[in-house]
Amino acid sequence: MSHILNEQARSATSRTALRARAALLAVPLAAVAVLGAAAPSPAAAPTQTGRTDHADASLTCRGNGVDPAAKIRYRTATVIHAPLSTVWNLQTDVERWPSWQPPVTSMKRLDAGPLRKGSQFRWTTPVPATPTTPATTLTITSTVHQLKNGTCIRWTGPAIGEGLRIDRGVHVWTFTKVWGGVLVQTEETWTGAQVEADVPTSTKYLGGGLEEWLKELKATAEGQAGSVHTPGQG
């Protein structure tokens, strides 16, 4: 799961500074302390944002979805114009997340071999202070519960920092071949007294994180696909 930046020196301009704050939202389970969120790009359609109607069928992997009782829930999607293998490998090679997801400041697999049911990984992201939470670094320990190669993955886990805690996040990703690329859908829920104290704000931050994550995944996958398939190259 689930699946929220280190406000790195991306630029000195106010616009880029705001984008960096929004990029903090990119880490699922770690976005609760960040202000603002990147708006979904029109090119990223189809996109569904702010899905909180629990009557809607949730995404599933091998029959299992997000927490149906969770008060904080968000679902979104985008089409990525790249091979399924490229998109899948980027998302599931978790040890390489820091190379293309700026919010992920450290990553450690807790088991060896290919990612599979039962695999665990621990990762961190710093978040700034807000009026209600201090600046801290969240440590997220994720456990894979379901995985179907090239199709879906579902993980869960807590995010814990000094003064900030998400008791349990449940995160589902699905990958479907479509004309010209891959439809990537993602849905996540959060539970925990601290984040449930302000459901609308927590949902906003979760949503911003998922939108930014998809944005980075799309850009990286399409960049790799373009470098391989550029016309005129051998």
C-alpha positions as a LaTeX table, in Angstrom:
\begin{tabular}{lrrr}
\hline
Residue & $x$ (\AA) & $y$ (\AA) & $z$ (\AA) \\
\hline
Met1 & 0.00 & 0.00 & 0.00 \\
Ser2 & $-0.62$ & 2.05 & 0.88 \\
His3 & 0.83 & 3.99 & $-1.16$ \\
Ile4 & 3.09 & 10.56 & 0.72 \\
Leu5 & 8.73 & 16.18 & $-0.09$ \\
Asn6 & 11.54 & 16.68 & 0.77 \\
Glu7 & 11.36 & 20.27 & $-0.45$ \\
Gln8 & 14.47 & 19.89 & $-2.52$ \\
Ala9 & 15.94 & 22.89 & $-4.21$ \\
Arg10 & 14.08 & 22.49 & $-7.46$ \\
Ser11 & 14.20 & 26.21 & $-8.17$ \\
Ala12 & 14.33 & 29.68 & $-6.73$ \\
Thr13 & 11.09 & 30.83 & $-8.30$ \\
Ser14 & 7.86 & 30.96 & $-6.29$ \\
Arg15 & 6.05 & 28.81 & $-8.85$ \\
Thr16 & 8.60 & 26.03 & $-8.60$ \\
Ala17 & 8.65 & 26.32 & $-4.82$ \\
Leu18 & 4.91 & 25.74 & $-4.78$ \\
Arg19 & 5.35 & 22.77 & $-7.10$ \\
Ala20 & 7.93 & 21.33 & $-4.74$ \\
Arg21 & 5.47 & 21.60 & $-1.85$ \\
Ala22 & 2.85 & 19.89 & $-3.96$ \\
Ala23 & 5.36 & 17.20 & $-4.86$ \\
Leu24 & 5.58 & 16.35 & $-1.18$ \\
Leu25 & 2.11 & 15.01 & $-1.67$ \\
Ala26 & 3.46 & 12.44 & $-4.08$ \\
Val27 & 4.18 & 9.84 & $-1.46$ \\
Pro28 & 1.11 & 7.81 & $-0.61$ \\
Leu29 & 0.71 & 7.56 & 3.18 \\
Ala30 & 2.97 & 10.59 & 3.63 \\
Ala31 & 1.02 & 13.51 & 2.32 \\
Val32 & $-0.99$ & 14.47 & 5.34 \\
Ala33 & 1.31 & 17.29 & 6.43 \\
Val34 & 1.59 & 19.11 & 3.12 \\
Leu35 & $-0.30$ & 22.15 & 1.91 \\
Gly36 & $-1.61$ & 22.28 & $-1.64$ \\
Ala37 & $-1.82$ & 19.65 & $-4.36$ \\
Ala38 & $-0.93$ & 19.49 & $-8.02$ \\
Ala39 & $-3.99$ & 19.60 & $-10.24$ \\
Pro40 & $-4.44$ & 16.64 & $-12.57$ \\
Ser41 & $-3.24$ & 17.31 & $-16.09$ \\
Pro42 & $-5.84$ & 17.20 & $-18.86$ \\
Ala43 & $-3.44$ & 14.92 & $-20.74$ \\
Ala44 & $-3.69$ & 12.43 & $-17.91$ \\
Ala45 & $-7.33$ & 11.56 & $-18.63$ \\
Pro46 & $-9.18$ & 9.47 & $-17.73$ \\
Thr47 & $-8.88$ & 10.67 & $-14.15$ \\
Gln48 & $-11.29$ & 10.22 & $-11.26$ \\
Thr49 & $-10.63$ & 12.39 & $-8.24$ \\
Gly50 & $-11.97$ & 12.50 & $-4.73$ \\
Arg51 & $-13.93$ & 9.26 & $-4.93$ \\
Thr52 & $-15.46$ & 8.96 & $-1.44$ \\
Asp53 & $-18.73$ & 7.21 & $-2.31$ \\
His54 & $-18.26$ & 3.89 & $-0.57$ \\
Ala55 & $-21.11$ & 2.41 & $-2.59$ \\
Asp56 & $-18.87$ & 2.49 & $-5.65$ \\
Ala57 & $-16.97$ & $-0.70$ & $-6.34$ \\
Ser58 & $-13.37$ & $-0.23$ & $-5.28$ \\
Leu59 & $-10.33$ & $-1.39$ & $-7.18$ \\
Thr60 & $-9.24$ & $-4.89$ & $-6.30$ \\
Cys61 & $-6.26$ & $-7.18$ & $-6.69$ \\
Arg62 & $-7.05$ & $-10.87$ & $-6.53$ \\
Gly63 & $-10.40$ & $-10.02$ & $-4.98$ \\
Asn64 & $-9.11$ & $-7.67$ & $-2.28$ \\
Gly65 & $-9.56$ & $-3.90$ & $-2.21$ \\
Val66 & $-9.10$ & $-0.92$ & 0.07 \\
Asp67 & $-10.66$ & $-0.59$ & 3.50 \\
Pro68 & $-14.43$ & $-0.21$ & 2.86 \\
Ala69 & $-14.96$ & 1.36 & 6.29 \\
Ala70 & $-12.21$ & 3.99 & 5.95 \\
Lys71 & $-13.32$ & 7.62 & 6.14 \\
Ile72 & $-10.40$ & 8.80 & 4.01 \\
Arg73 & $-10.42$ & 7.43 & 0.48 \\
Tyr74 & $-9.22$ & 8.58 & $-2.93$ \\
Arg75 & $-9.16$ & 7.00 & $-6.38$ \\
Thr76 & $-7.64$ & 8.24 & $-9.62$ \\
Ala77 & $-6.30$ & 7.03 & $-12.96$ \\
Thr78 & $-4.23$ & 7.99 & $-15.97$ \\
Val79 & $-3.24$ & 6.54 & $-19.33$ \\
Ile80 & 0.50 & 6.14 & $-19.81$ \\
His81 & 1.80 & 5.87 & $-23.36$ \\
Ala82 & 4.46 & 3.26 & $-22.72$ \\
Pro83 & 4.69 & $-0.55$ & $-22.76$ \\
Leu84 & 3.05 & $-2.37$ & $-19.87$ \\
Ser85 & 6.39 & $-3.93$ & $-18.93$ \\
Thr86 & 7.97 & $-0.49$ & $-18.54$ \\
Val87 & 5.17 & 0.84 & $-16.34$ \\
Trp88 & 4.93 & $-2.32$ & $-14.26$ \\
Asn89 & 8.67 & $-2.56$ & $-13.68$ \\
Leu90 & 8.93 & 1.07 & $-12.60$ \\
Gln91 & 6.16 & 0.71 & $-10.07$ \\
Thr92 & 7.19 & $-2.65$ & $-8.63$ \\
Asp93 & 10.98 & $-2.18$ & $-8.54$ \\
Val94 & 10.52 & $-0.40$ & $-5.23$ \\
Glu95 & 14.23 & $-0.15$ & $-4.49$ \\
Arg96 & 14.56 & 2.25 & $-7.43$ \\
Trp97 & 11.73 & 4.57 & $-6.38$ \\
Pro98 & 14.15 & 7.23 & $-5.09$ \\
Ser99 & 15.59 & 7.57 & $-8.61$ \\
Trp100 & 12.31 & 8.86 & $-10.07$ \\
Gln101 & 10.10 & 9.79 & $-7.13$ \\
Pro102 & 11.67 & 12.84 & $-5.40$ \\
Pro103 & 9.65 & 12.40 & $-2.16$ \\
Val104 & 11.16 & 8.97 & $-1.46$ \\
Thr105 & 14.34 & 9.79 & 0.45 \\
Ser106 & 15.26 & 6.25 & 1.43 \\
Met107 & 14.11 & 2.74 & 0.59 \\
Lys108 & 15.02 & $-0.69$ & 1.90 \\
Arg109 & 13.64 & $-4.06$ & 0.91 \\
Leu110 & 13.15 & $-6.23$ & 3.97 \\
Asp111 & 13.30 & $-9.47$ & 1.98 \\
Ala112 & 15.15 & $-10.74$ & $-1.08$ \\
Gly113 & 14.01 & $-11.70$ & $-4.55$ \\
Pro114 & 11.21 & $-10.46$ & $-6.78$ \\
Leu115 & 8.39 & $-8.48$ & $-5.20$ \\
Arg116 & 5.67 & $-10.96$ & $-4.26$ \\
Lys117 & 2.97 & $-11.68$ & $-1.70$ \\
Gly118 & 4.52 & $-11.21$ & 1.74 \\
Ser119 & 7.29 & $-8.89$ & 0.55 \\
Gln120 & 8.01 & $-5.92$ & 2.78 \\
Phe121 & 9.82 & $-2.65$ & 2.22 \\
Arg122 & 10.54 & 0.34 & 4.45 \\
Trp123 & 10.85 & 3.86 & 3.09 \\
Thr124 & 10.97 & 7.42 & 4.36 \\
Thr125 & 9.88 & 10.90 & 3.39 \\
Pro126 & 10.26 & 14.21 & 5.22 \\
Val127 & 7.21 & 16.45 & 5.61 \\
Pro128 & 7.08 & 20.10 & 6.73 \\
Ala129 & 5.25 & 21.55 & 9.69 \\
Thr130 & 1.61 & 22.59 & 9.51 \\
Pro131 & $-0.51$ & 24.47 & 12.06 \\
Thr132 & $-1.46$ & 21.14 & 13.63 \\
Thr133 & 1.54 & 18.86 & 13.03 \\
Pro134 & 5.30 & 19.32 & 13.38 \\
Ala135 & 7.92 & 18.89 & 10.69 \\
Thr136 & 8.97 & 15.28 & 10.78 \\
Thr137 & 10.15 & 12.31 & 8.74 \\
Leu138 & 7.61 & 9.59 & 8.13 \\
Thr139 & 8.76 & 5.99 & 8.08 \\
Ile140 & 6.43 & 3.77 & 6.06 \\
Thr141 & 6.58 & $-0.01$ & 6.33 \\
Ser142 & 4.64 & $-1.62$ & 3.48 \\
Thr143 & 3.61 & $-5.27$ & 3.19 \\
Val144 & 2.47 & $-6.74$ & $-0.13$ \\
His145 & $-0.68$ & $-8.83$ & 0.35 \\
Gln146 & $-1.74$ & $-9.46$ & $-3.26$ \\
Leu147 & 0.15 & $-9.29$ & $-6.54$ \\
Lys148 & $-0.62$ & $-10.49$ & $-10.06$ \\
Asn149 & 2.25 & $-9.95$ & $-12.45$ \\
Gly150 & 1.54 & $-7.16$ & $-14.93$ \\
Thr151 & $-1.99$ & $-6.69$ & $-13.60$ \\
Cys152 & $-2.25$ & $-5.49$ & $-10.01$ \\
Ile153 & $-0.63$ & $-5.06$ & $-6.62$ \\
Arg154 & $-2.03$ & $-4.33$ & $-3.16$ \\
Trp155 & $-0.06$ & $-3.42$ & $-0.06$ \\
Thr156 & $-0.80$ & $-2.06$ & 3.42 \\
Gly157 & 1.15 & $-0.44$ & 6.20 \\
Pro158 & 1.49 & 2.37 & 8.74 \\
Ala159 & 3.29 & 5.69 & 8.33 \\
Ile160 & 4.90 & 6.89 & 11.55 \\
Gly161 & 6.79 & 10.05 & 12.40 \\
Glu162 & 7.35 & 12.17 & 15.48 \\
Gly163 & 4.02 & 13.90 & 16.03 \\
Leu164 & 2.36 & 12.44 & 12.93 \\
Arg165 & 0.90 & 8.99 & 12.36 \\
Ile166 & $-1.29$ & 7.15 & 9.87 \\
Asp167 & $-2.26$ & 3.91 & 11.55 \\
Arg168 & $-3.01$ & 1.98 & 8.36 \\
Gly169 & $-2.98$ & 2.72 & 4.70 \\
Val170 & $-4.33$ & 0.27 & 2.13 \\
His171 & $-3.19$ & 0.85 & $-1.44$ \\
Val172 & $-4.31$ & $-0.89$ & $-4.64$ \\
Trp173 & $-2.83$ & $-0.42$ & $-8.12$ \\
Thr174 & $-4.18$ & $-1.94$ & $-11.35$ \\
Phe175 & $-2.62$ & $-1.94$ & $-14.82$ \\
Thr176 & $-4.63$ & $-2.56$ & $-17.98$ \\
Lys177 & $-3.46$ & $-2.51$ & $-21.59$ \\
Val178 & $-5.40$ & $-0.01$ & $-23.70$ \\
Trp179 & $-4.94$ & 1.40 & $-27.19$ \\
Gly180 & $-1.58$ & 3.16 & $-27.24$ \\
Gly181 & $-0.54$ & 2.40 & $-23.70$ \\
Val182 & $-1.58$ & 1.38 & $-20.21$ \\
Leu183 & $-4.47$ & 2.50 & $-18.02$ \\
Val184 & $-3.08$ & 2.81 & $-14.50$ \\
Gln185 & $-5.64$ & 3.05 & $-11.72$ \\
Thr186 & $-4.90$ & 3.54 & $-8.06$ \\
Glu187 & $-6.99$ & 3.75 & $-4.90$ \\
Glu188 & $-5.94$ & 4.24 & $-1.30$ \\
Thr189 & $-7.54$ & 4.54 & 2.13 \\
Trp190 & $-6.18$ & 5.87 & 5.42 \\
Thr191 & $-7.28$ & 5.11 & 8.97 \\
Gly192 & $-6.13$ & 6.55 & 12.27 \\
Ala193 & $-7.40$ & 9.01 & 14.85 \\
Gln194 & $-4.99$ & 11.78 & 13.88 \\
Val195 & $-5.81$ & 11.88 & 10.16 \\
Glu196 & $-9.50$ & 11.21 & 10.77 \\
Ala197 & $-9.72$ & 14.37 & 12.90 \\
Asp198 & $-10.00$ & 16.34 & 9.63 \\
Val199 & $-11.28$ & 14.03 & 6.92 \\
Pro200 & $-11.67$ & 16.62 & 4.11 \\
Thr201 & $-8.13$ & 17.92 & 4.56 \\
Ser202 & $-6.62$ & 14.45 & 4.83 \\
Thr203 & $-8.50$ & 13.36 & 1.71 \\
Lys204 & $-7.24$ & 16.40 & $-0.15$ \\
Tyr205 & $-3.65$ & 15.61 & 0.78 \\
Leu206 & $-4.00$ & 11.93 & $-0.05$ \\
Gly207 & $-5.49$ & 12.86 & $-3.43$ \\
Gly208 & $-2.73$ & 15.31 & $-4.22$ \\
Gly209 & $-0.16$ & 12.67 & $-3.40$ \\
Leu210 & $-1.69$ & 10.08 & $-5.69$ \\
Glu211 & $-2.08$ & 12.57 & $-8.54$ \\
Glu212 & 1.56 & 13.62 & $-8.25$ \\
Trp213 & 2.75 & 10.01 & $-8.05$ \\
Leu214 & 0.90 & 9.17 & $-11.27$ \\
Lys215 & 2.31 & 12.28 & $-12.90$ \\
Glu216 & 5.88 & 11.20 & $-12.11$ \\
Leu217 & 5.18 & 7.60 & $-13.15$ \\
Lys218 & 3.73 & 8.77 & $-16.46$ \\
Ala219 & 6.62 & 11.14 & $-17.17$ \\
Thr220 & 9.28 & 8.57 & $-16.32$ \\
Ala221 & 7.68 & 5.68 & $-18.21$ \\
Glu222 & 6.95 & 7.75 & $-21.31$ \\
Gly223 & 10.47 & 9.17 & $-21.19$ \\
Gln224 & 11.95 & 5.69 & $-21.12$ \\
Ala225 & 9.65 & 4.53 & $-23.90$ \\
Gly226 & 10.53 & 7.57 & $-26.01$ \\
Ser227 & 14.25 & 7.03 & $-25.60$ \\
Val228 & 13.86 & 3.46 & $-26.82$ \\
His229 & 11.43 & 4.04 & $-29.67$ \\
Thr230 & 12.54 & 7.40 & $-31.04$ \\
Pro231 & 12.26 & 7.23 & $-34.87$ \\
Gly232 & 15.60 & 7.07 & $-36.62$ \\
Gln233 & 17.36 & 5.22 & $-33.81$ \\
Gly234 & 18.65 & 1.75 & $-34.49$ \\
\hline
\end{tabular}
